């Protein structure tokens, strides 16, 4: 006799939590910065894909920061990467960006889950 499995529920059946209904508690407006004679726009950190953030965090703090910038800048990242970018400016930018997004030092999107 073949093994029987429970029927797979359909989307019309009751569920415990509707994640589709969850909305951000903050306005996800982008962070704009002027650097090297140009305007750059970073997507709000809370709008970035958590799986990409977790993957970037696996490489350590600096890799995580670069990963956040890559995700937040999107199509602008390649141009941004061509600009000489001293570490002190990276730290200052990350601090200002984190503050704009309402995160505390040491706090990341991945740690809030």
C-alpha positions as a Python dict, from the first residue, in 0.01 Angstrom:
ca = {
    (1, 'X'): (0, 0, 0),
    (2, 'X'): (148, 340, -99),
    (3, 'X'): (224, 594, 174),
    (4, 'X'): (-43, 859, 214),
    (5, 'X'): (42, 1222, 257),
    (6, 'X'): (-176, 1499, 390),
    (7, 'X'): (-327, 1717, 119),
    (8, 'X'): (-145, 2044, 62),
    (9, 'X'): (-353, 2340, 187),
    (10, 'X'): (-465, 2591, -72),
    (11, 'X'): (-420, 2968, -46),
    (12, 'X'): (-790, 3003, 29),
    (13, 'X'): (-761, 2806, 356),
    (14, 'X'): (-708, 2983, 693),
    (15, 'X'): (-355, 3076, 799),
    (16, 'X'): (-189, 3199, 1118),
    (17, 'X'): (-13, 3508, 987),
    (18, 'X'): (-54, 3716, 671),
    (19, 'X'): (294, 3845, 591),
    (20, 'X'): (158, 4009, 275),
    (21, 'X'): (-30, 4254, 500),
    (22, 'X'): (281, 4368, 692),
    (23, 'X'): (388, 4726, 611),
    (24, 'X'): (697, 4916, 718),
    (25, 'X'): (662, 5117, 1038),
    (26, 'X'): (890, 5388, 900),
    (27, 'X'): (894, 5588, 579),
    (28, 'X'): (1139, 5412, 349),
    (29, 'X'): (1268, 5728, 185),
    (30, 'X'): (1612, 5702, 26),
    (31, 'X'): (1925, 5857, 172),
    (32, 'X'): (2085, 6113, -58),
    (33, 'X'): (2449, 6213, -32),
    (34, 'X'): (2680, 6440, -227),
    (35, 'X'): (3026, 6297, -293),
    (36, 'X'): (3294, 6356, -557),
    (37, 'X'): (3087, 6628, -725),
    (38, 'X'): (2787, 6401, -769),
    (39, 'X'): (2458, 6315, -600),
    (40, 'X'): (2418, 5951, -490),
    (41, 'X'): (2100, 5788, -365),
    (42, 'X'): (2096, 5489, -134),
    (43, 'X'): (1776, 5289, -85),
    (44, 'X'): (1656, 5279, 277),
    (45, 'X'): (1825, 4994, 461),
    (46, 'X'): (1492, 4843, 568),
    (47, 'X'): (1394, 4804, 202),
    (48, 'X'): (1701, 4593, 118),
    (49, 'X'): (1662, 4218, 68),
    (50, 'X'): (1747, 4045, 396),
    (51, 'X'): (1896, 3739, 222),
    (52, 'X'): (2150, 3958, 42),
    (53, 'X'): (2231, 4137, 369),
    (54, 'X'): (2288, 3809, 552),
    (55, 'X'): (2513, 3686, 272),
    (56, 'X'): (2720, 4006, 288),
    (57, 'X'): (2744, 3983, 669),
    (58, 'X'): (2904, 3639, 645),
    (59, 'X'): (3224, 3806, 522),
    (60, 'X'): (3275, 4023, 830),
    (61, 'X'): (3211, 4390, 912),
    (62, 'X'): (3380, 4555, 614),
    (63, 'X'): (3233, 4305, 367),
    (64, 'X'): (2892, 4366, 523),
    (65, 'X'): (2929, 4746, 481),
    (66, 'X'): (3036, 4707, 118),
    (67, 'X'): (2744, 4466, 66),
    (68, 'X'): (2500, 4719, 210),
    (69, 'X'): (2639, 4992, -17),
    (70, 'X'): (2621, 4758, -320),
    (71, 'X'): (2257, 4679, -246),
    (72, 'X'): (2156, 5032, -146),
    (73, 'X'): (2322, 5199, -446),
    (74, 'X'): (2194, 4941, -695),
    (75, 'X'): (2281, 5050, -1050),
    (76, 'X'): (2496, 5335, -916),
    (77, 'X'): (2738, 5101, -736),
    (78, 'X'): (2978, 5043, -1027),
    (79, 'X'): (3024, 5419, -1073),
    (80, 'X'): (3054, 5469, -696),
    (81, 'X'): (3320, 5197, -683),
    (82, 'X'): (3535, 5389, -934),
    (83, 'X'): (3568, 5686, -695),
    (84, 'X'): (3862, 5694, -453),
    (85, 'X'): (3693, 5626, -120),
    (86, 'X'): (3905, 5665, 197),
    (87, 'X'): (3807, 5445, 489),
    (88, 'X'): (3730, 5745, 714),
    (89, 'X'): (3468, 5858, 460),
    (90, 'X'): (3321, 5507, 445),
    (91, 'X'): (3283, 5505, 823),
    (92, 'X'): (3124, 5853, 823),
    (93, 'X'): (2888, 5761, 539),
    (94, 'X'): (2784, 5435, 702),
    (95, 'X'): (2718, 5611, 1034),
    (96, 'X'): (2507, 5883, 868),
    (97, 'X'): (2320, 5624, 657),
    (98, 'X'): (2255, 5403, 961),
    (99, 'X'): (2124, 5707, 1153),
    (100, 'X'): (1898, 5802, 858),
    (101, 'X'): (1756, 5448, 864),
    (102, 'X'): (1695, 5463, 1241),
    (103, 'X'): (1942, 5193, 1340),
    (104, 'X'): (2161, 5200, 1647),
    (105, 'X'): (2537, 5132, 1632),
    (106, 'X'): (2601, 4759, 1610),
    (107, 'X'): (2243, 4694, 1497),
    (108, 'X'): (2176, 4550, 1154),
    (109, 'X'): (1868, 4455, 960),
    (110, 'X'): (1957, 4088, 989),
    (111, 'X'): (1979, 4109, 1372),
    (112, 'X'): (1628, 4253, 1408),
    (113, 'X'): (1460, 3935, 1283),
}
